[in-house]
PDB file of C-alpha atoms in Angstrom:
ATOM      1  CA  UNK A 977     -17.068 -21.425 -10.009  1.00 37.00           C
ATOM      2  CA  UNK A 978     -16.661 -19.916 -13.527  1.00 40.00           C
ATOM      3  CA  UNK A 979     -14.437 -17.235 -14.393  1.00 40.00           C
ATOM      4  CA  UNK A 980     -17.285 -14.995 -14.669  1.00 45.00           C
ATOM      5  CA  UNK A 981     -19.085 -15.694 -11.296  1.00 43.00           C
ATOM      6  CA  UNK A 982     -18.224 -12.617  -8.611  1.00 45.00           C
ATOM      7  CA  UNK A 983     -18.766 -13.189  -5.316  1.00 43.00           C
ATOM      8  CA  UNK A 984     -21.541 -11.801  -3.227  1.00 42.00           C
ATOM      9  CA  UNK A 985     -21.923  -8.390  -1.909  1.00 44.00           C
ATOM     10  CA  UNK A 986     -22.050  -9.404   1.338  1.00 43.00           C
ATOM     11  CA  UNK A 987     -18.197 -11.341   1.094  1.00 42.00           C
ATOM     12  CA  UNK A 988     -17.019  -7.668   2.131  1.00 43.00           C
ATOM     13  CA  UNK A 989     -19.321  -6.319   4.083  1.00 48.00           C
ATOM     14  CA  UNK A 990     -21.082  -4.854   0.803  1.00 52.00           C
ATOM     15  CA  UNK A 991     -18.114  -3.268  -0.139  1.00 51.00           C
ATOM     16  CA  UNK A 992     -16.746  -4.112  -4.088  1.00 54.00           C
ATOM     17  CA  UNK A 993     -13.124  -3.916  -5.631  1.00 51.00           C
ATOM     18  CA  UNK A 994     -14.578  -1.083  -7.032  1.00 54.00           C
ATOM     19  CA  UNK A 995     -14.808   0.570  -3.820  1.00 51.00           C
ATOM     20  CA  UNK A 996     -12.012   0.019  -2.357  1.00 48.00           C
ATOM     21  CA  UNK A 997     -10.108   1.755  -5.562  1.00 53.00           C
ATOM     22  CA  UNK A 998     -12.666   5.010  -5.962  1.00 61.00           C
ATOM     23  CA  UNK A 999     -11.031   7.905  -4.135  1.00 63.00           C
ATOM     24  CA  UNK A1000     -14.177   8.745  -2.766  1.00 69.00           C
ATOM     25  CA  UNK A1001     -14.768   5.741  -0.711  1.00 69.00           C
ATOM     26  CA  UNK A1002     -11.086   5.477   0.667  1.00 69.00           C
ATOM     27  CA  UNK A1003     -12.388   6.620   3.919  1.00 76.00           C
ATOM     28  CA  UNK A1004     -15.372   4.676   4.387  1.00 79.00           C
ATOM     29  CA  UNK A1005     -14.811   2.307   7.288  1.00 82.00           C
ATOM     30  CA  UNK A1006     -15.490  -0.982   5.596  1.00 84.00           C
ATOM     31  CA  UNK A1007     -13.275   0.300   2.676  1.00 83.00           C
ATOM     32  CA  UNK A1008     -10.014   0.957   4.778  1.00 83.00           C
ATOM     33  CA  UNK A1009     -11.128  -2.476   6.734  1.00 88.00           C
ATOM     34  CA  UNK A1010     -10.501  -4.325   2.875  1.00 87.00           C
ATOM     35  CA  UNK A1011      -7.491  -2.148   2.430  1.00 87.00           C
ATOM     36  CA  UNK A1012      -5.909  -2.816   5.644  1.00 90.00           C
ATOM     37  CA  UNK A1013      -6.245  -6.843   5.130  1.00 90.00           C
ATOM     38  CA  UNK A1014      -5.017  -6.422   1.548  1.00 89.00           C
ATOM     39  CA  UNK A1015      -1.881  -4.520   3.111  1.00 90.00           C
ATOM     40  CA  UNK A1016      -1.542  -6.709   5.950  1.00 89.00           C
ATOM     41  CA  UNK A1017      -1.093  -9.691   3.303  1.00 91.00           C
ATOM     42  CA  UNK A1018       0.217  -8.746   0.379  1.00 89.00           C
ATOM     43  CA  UNK A1019       2.702  -5.254   1.417  1.00 91.00           C
ATOM     44  CA  UNK A1020       5.795  -7.554   2.807  1.00 91.00           C
ATOM     45  CA  UNK A1021       6.383 -10.181  -0.139  1.00 90.00           C
ATOM     46  CA  UNK A1022       5.607  -7.496  -2.515  1.00 88.00           C
ATOM     47  CA  UNK A1023       8.745  -5.486  -0.822  1.00 89.00           C
ATOM     48  CA  UNK A1024      10.834  -8.124  -1.109  1.00 87.00           C
ATOM     49  CA  UNK A1025      10.312  -8.971  -4.146  1.00 85.00           C
ATOM     50  CA  UNK A1026      11.008  -5.448  -5.602  1.00 85.00           C
ATOM     51  CA  UNK A1027      12.312  -3.117  -2.725  1.00 86.00           C
ATOM     52  CA  UNK A1028      15.900  -3.222  -5.221  1.00 83.00           C
ATOM     53  CA  UNK A1029      13.417  -2.555  -7.527  1.00 83.00           C
ATOM     54  CA  UNK A1030      11.860   0.284  -7.251  1.00 86.00           C
ATOM     55  CA  UNK A1031      13.317   3.998  -6.126  1.00 89.00           C
ATOM     56  CA  UNK A1032      10.165   4.768  -4.208  1.00 92.00           C
ATOM     57  CA  UNK A1033      11.037   1.820  -1.858  1.00 93.00           C
ATOM     58  CA  UNK A1034      11.753   3.957   1.185  1.00 95.00           C
ATOM     59  CA  UNK A1035       8.835   6.210   0.929  1.00 95.00           C
ATOM     60  CA  UNK A1036       6.288   2.919   0.839  1.00 95.00           C
ATOM     61  CA  UNK A1037       8.210   1.446   3.124  1.00 95.00           C
ATOM     62  CA  UNK A1038       7.715   5.024   5.836  1.00 96.00           C
ATOM     63  CA  UNK A1039       4.045   4.511   4.705  1.00 95.00           C
ATOM     64  CA  UNK A1040       3.836   1.341   5.739  1.00 95.00           C
ATOM     65  CA  UNK A1041       5.320   2.274   9.401  1.00 95.00           C
ATOM     66  CA  UNK A1042       2.690   5.584   9.690  1.00 96.00           C
ATOM     67  CA  UNK A1043      -0.213   3.727   8.863  1.00 94.00           C
ATOM     68  CA  UNK A1044       0.800   1.338  11.857  1.00 94.00           C
ATOM     69  CA  UNK A1045       1.711   3.988  13.944  1.00 95.00           C
ATOM     70  CA  UNK A1046      -1.383   4.212  16.518  1.00 95.00           C
ATOM     71  CA  UNK A1047      -0.686   8.288  16.628  1.00 95.00           C
ATOM     72  CA  UNK A1048      -1.710   8.898  12.869  1.00 95.00           C
ATOM     73  CA  UNK A1049      -4.558  10.215  12.329  1.00 93.00           C
ATOM     74  CA  UNK A1050      -7.620   8.031  11.423  1.00 91.00           C
ATOM     75  CA  UNK A1051      -8.218  10.089   7.939  1.00 90.00           C
ATOM     76  CA  UNK A1052      -4.547   9.457   7.035  1.00 92.00           C
ATOM     77  CA  UNK A1053      -4.304   6.269   7.598  1.00 92.00           C
ATOM     78  CA  UNK A1054      -7.217   5.269   5.087  1.00 91.00           C
ATOM     79  CA  UNK A1055      -5.414   7.263   2.637  1.00 91.00           C
ATOM     80  CA  UNK A1056      -1.734   5.727   3.360  1.00 94.00           C
ATOM     81  CA  UNK A1057      -4.121   1.856   3.325  1.00 93.00           C
ATOM     82  CA  UNK A1058      -5.745   3.240   0.121  1.00 91.00           C
ATOM     83  CA  UNK A1059      -1.912   3.868  -1.254  1.00 91.00           C
ATOM     84  CA  UNK A1060      -0.677   0.918  -0.265  1.00 93.00           C
ATOM     85  CA  UNK A1061      -3.303  -1.354  -1.082  1.00 90.00           C
ATOM     86  CA  UNK A1062      -2.596   0.065  -5.269  1.00 87.00           C
ATOM     87  CA  UNK A1063       1.032  -0.953  -4.693  1.00 88.00           C
ATOM     88  CA  UNK A1064      -0.029  -4.651  -3.674  1.00 88.00           C
ATOM     89  CA  UNK A1065      -2.386  -5.323  -6.273  1.00 81.00           C
ATOM     90  CA  UNK A1066      -1.417  -7.843  -8.976  1.00 72.00           C
ATOM     91  CA  UNK A1067      -3.109  -5.759 -11.574  1.00 68.00           C
ATOM     92  CA  UNK A1068      -3.248  -1.868 -11.969  1.00 62.00           C
ATOM     93  CA  UNK A1069      -3.393   0.914 -14.619  1.00 58.00           C
ATOM     94  CA  UNK A1070       0.313  -0.067 -15.752  1.00 64.00           C
ATOM     95  CA  UNK A1071       1.074  -3.899 -14.964  1.00 65.00           C
ATOM     96  CA  UNK A1072       4.717  -4.318 -12.724  1.00 62.00           C
ATOM     97  CA  UNK A1073       5.719  -6.597 -15.348  1.00 62.00           C
ATOM     98  CA  UNK A1074       6.543  -4.048 -17.962  1.00 65.00           C
ATOM     99  CA  UNK A1075      10.897  -3.362 -17.497  1.00 57.00           C
ATOM    100  CA  UNK A1076      11.107   0.542 -16.590  1.00 64.00           C
ATOM    101  CA  UNK A1077       6.932   1.564 -17.161  1.00 72.00           C
ATOM    102  CA  UNK A1078       5.494  -1.441 -14.542  1.00 75.00           C
ATOM    103  CA  UNK A1079       5.843   0.767 -11.288  1.00 81.00           C
ATOM    104  CA  UNK A1080       5.572   4.543 -12.658  1.00 85.00           C
ATOM    105  CA  UNK A1081       1.761   4.370 -11.596  1.00 85.00           C
ATOM    106  CA  UNK A1082       2.753   2.978  -8.062  1.00 87.00           C
ATOM    107  CA  UNK A1083       5.125   5.651  -7.810  1.00 89.00           C
ATOM    108  CA  UNK A1084       2.567   8.281  -8.759  1.00 90.00           C
ATOM    109  CA  UNK A1085      -0.179   7.230  -6.074  1.00 90.00           C
ATOM    110  CA  UNK A1086       2.811   7.093  -3.858  1.00 93.00           C
ATOM    111  CA  UNK A1087       4.456  10.521  -4.522  1.00 93.00           C
ATOM    112  CA  UNK A1088       0.419  11.964  -4.194  1.00 92.00           C
ATOM    113  CA  UNK A1089       0.199  10.559  -0.978  1.00 92.00           C
ATOM    114  CA  UNK A1090       3.022  12.178   0.275  1.00 93.00           C
ATOM    115  CA  UNK A1091       2.073  15.511  -0.869  1.00 92.00           C
ATOM    116  CA  UNK A1092      -1.262  14.573   0.644  1.00 91.00           C
ATOM    117  CA  UNK A1093      -0.163  13.389   4.012  1.00 90.00           C
ATOM    118  CA  UNK A1094       3.530  13.736   4.588  1.00 89.00           C
ATOM    119  CA  UNK A1095       3.484  15.618   7.240  1.00 94.00           C
ATOM    120  CA  UNK A1096       2.392  12.609   9.251  1.00 95.00           C
ATOM    121  CA  UNK A1097       5.673  10.586   8.480  1.00 94.00           C
ATOM    122  CA  UNK A1098       7.747  11.145  11.737  1.00 95.00           C
ATOM    123  CA  UNK A1099      11.783  10.469  11.689  1.00 96.00           C
ATOM    124  CA  UNK A1100      11.121   7.187  13.204  1.00 96.00           C
ATOM    125  CA  UNK A1101       8.954   5.718   9.951  1.00 96.00           C
ATOM    126  CA  UNK A1102      11.354   6.952   7.796  1.00 96.00           C
ATOM    127  CA  UNK A1103      14.318   4.947  10.247  1.00 96.00           C
ATOM    128  CA  UNK A1104      12.464   2.132  10.169  1.00 95.00           C
ATOM    129  CA  UNK A1105      12.357   2.267   6.606  1.00 94.00           C
ATOM    130  CA  UNK A1106      16.043   3.065   6.118  1.00 94.00           C
ATOM    131  CA  UNK A1107      16.928  -0.105   8.350  1.00 94.00           C
ATOM    132  CA  UNK A1108      14.804  -2.591   6.792  1.00 91.00           C
ATOM    133  CA  UNK A1109      16.438  -1.300   3.065  1.00 91.00           C
ATOM    134  CA  UNK A1110      19.855  -1.792   4.569  1.00 91.00           C
ATOM    135  CA  UNK A1111      19.211  -5.280   6.239  1.00 89.00           C
ATOM    136  CA  UNK A1112      17.720  -6.487   2.811  1.00 84.00           C
ATOM    137  CA  UNK A1113      20.750  -5.359   0.946  1.00 82.00           C
ATOM    138  CA  UNK A1114      23.375  -6.777   3.835  1.00 81.00           C
ATOM    139  CA  UNK A1115      21.152  -9.988   3.054  1.00 74.00           C
ATOM    140  CA  UNK A1116      21.783 -10.139  -0.486  1.00 63.00           C
TER     141      UNK A1116
END
């Protein structure tokens, strides 16, 4: 397969990578599924790698637990998975490998999402995030 080859639109049920990042399509069920799959595969490996380096780790973790909570409204989950998928993506607006700047775009996305759906975050989501960070720092 050449570097220019693109998957068939049928591979992800007609959802393209551009659709996944298009805010107007964040709540389309097929897009939510793709984002949820991307987050399921990539969130924990990335979080374990960068949790001590990003000041918004507790917020991202809280969002993950909230998005997985059956009591969270579907629309809020869709937006949460979209933001977390952006965090997990290996390529984004500002590459994460750039010191000090790499996670600023991710932080902005997380902050904007918290402003929109933050009321859905419960104490149990925040407590789970803090417990994970405490365990991670104890393991180091």
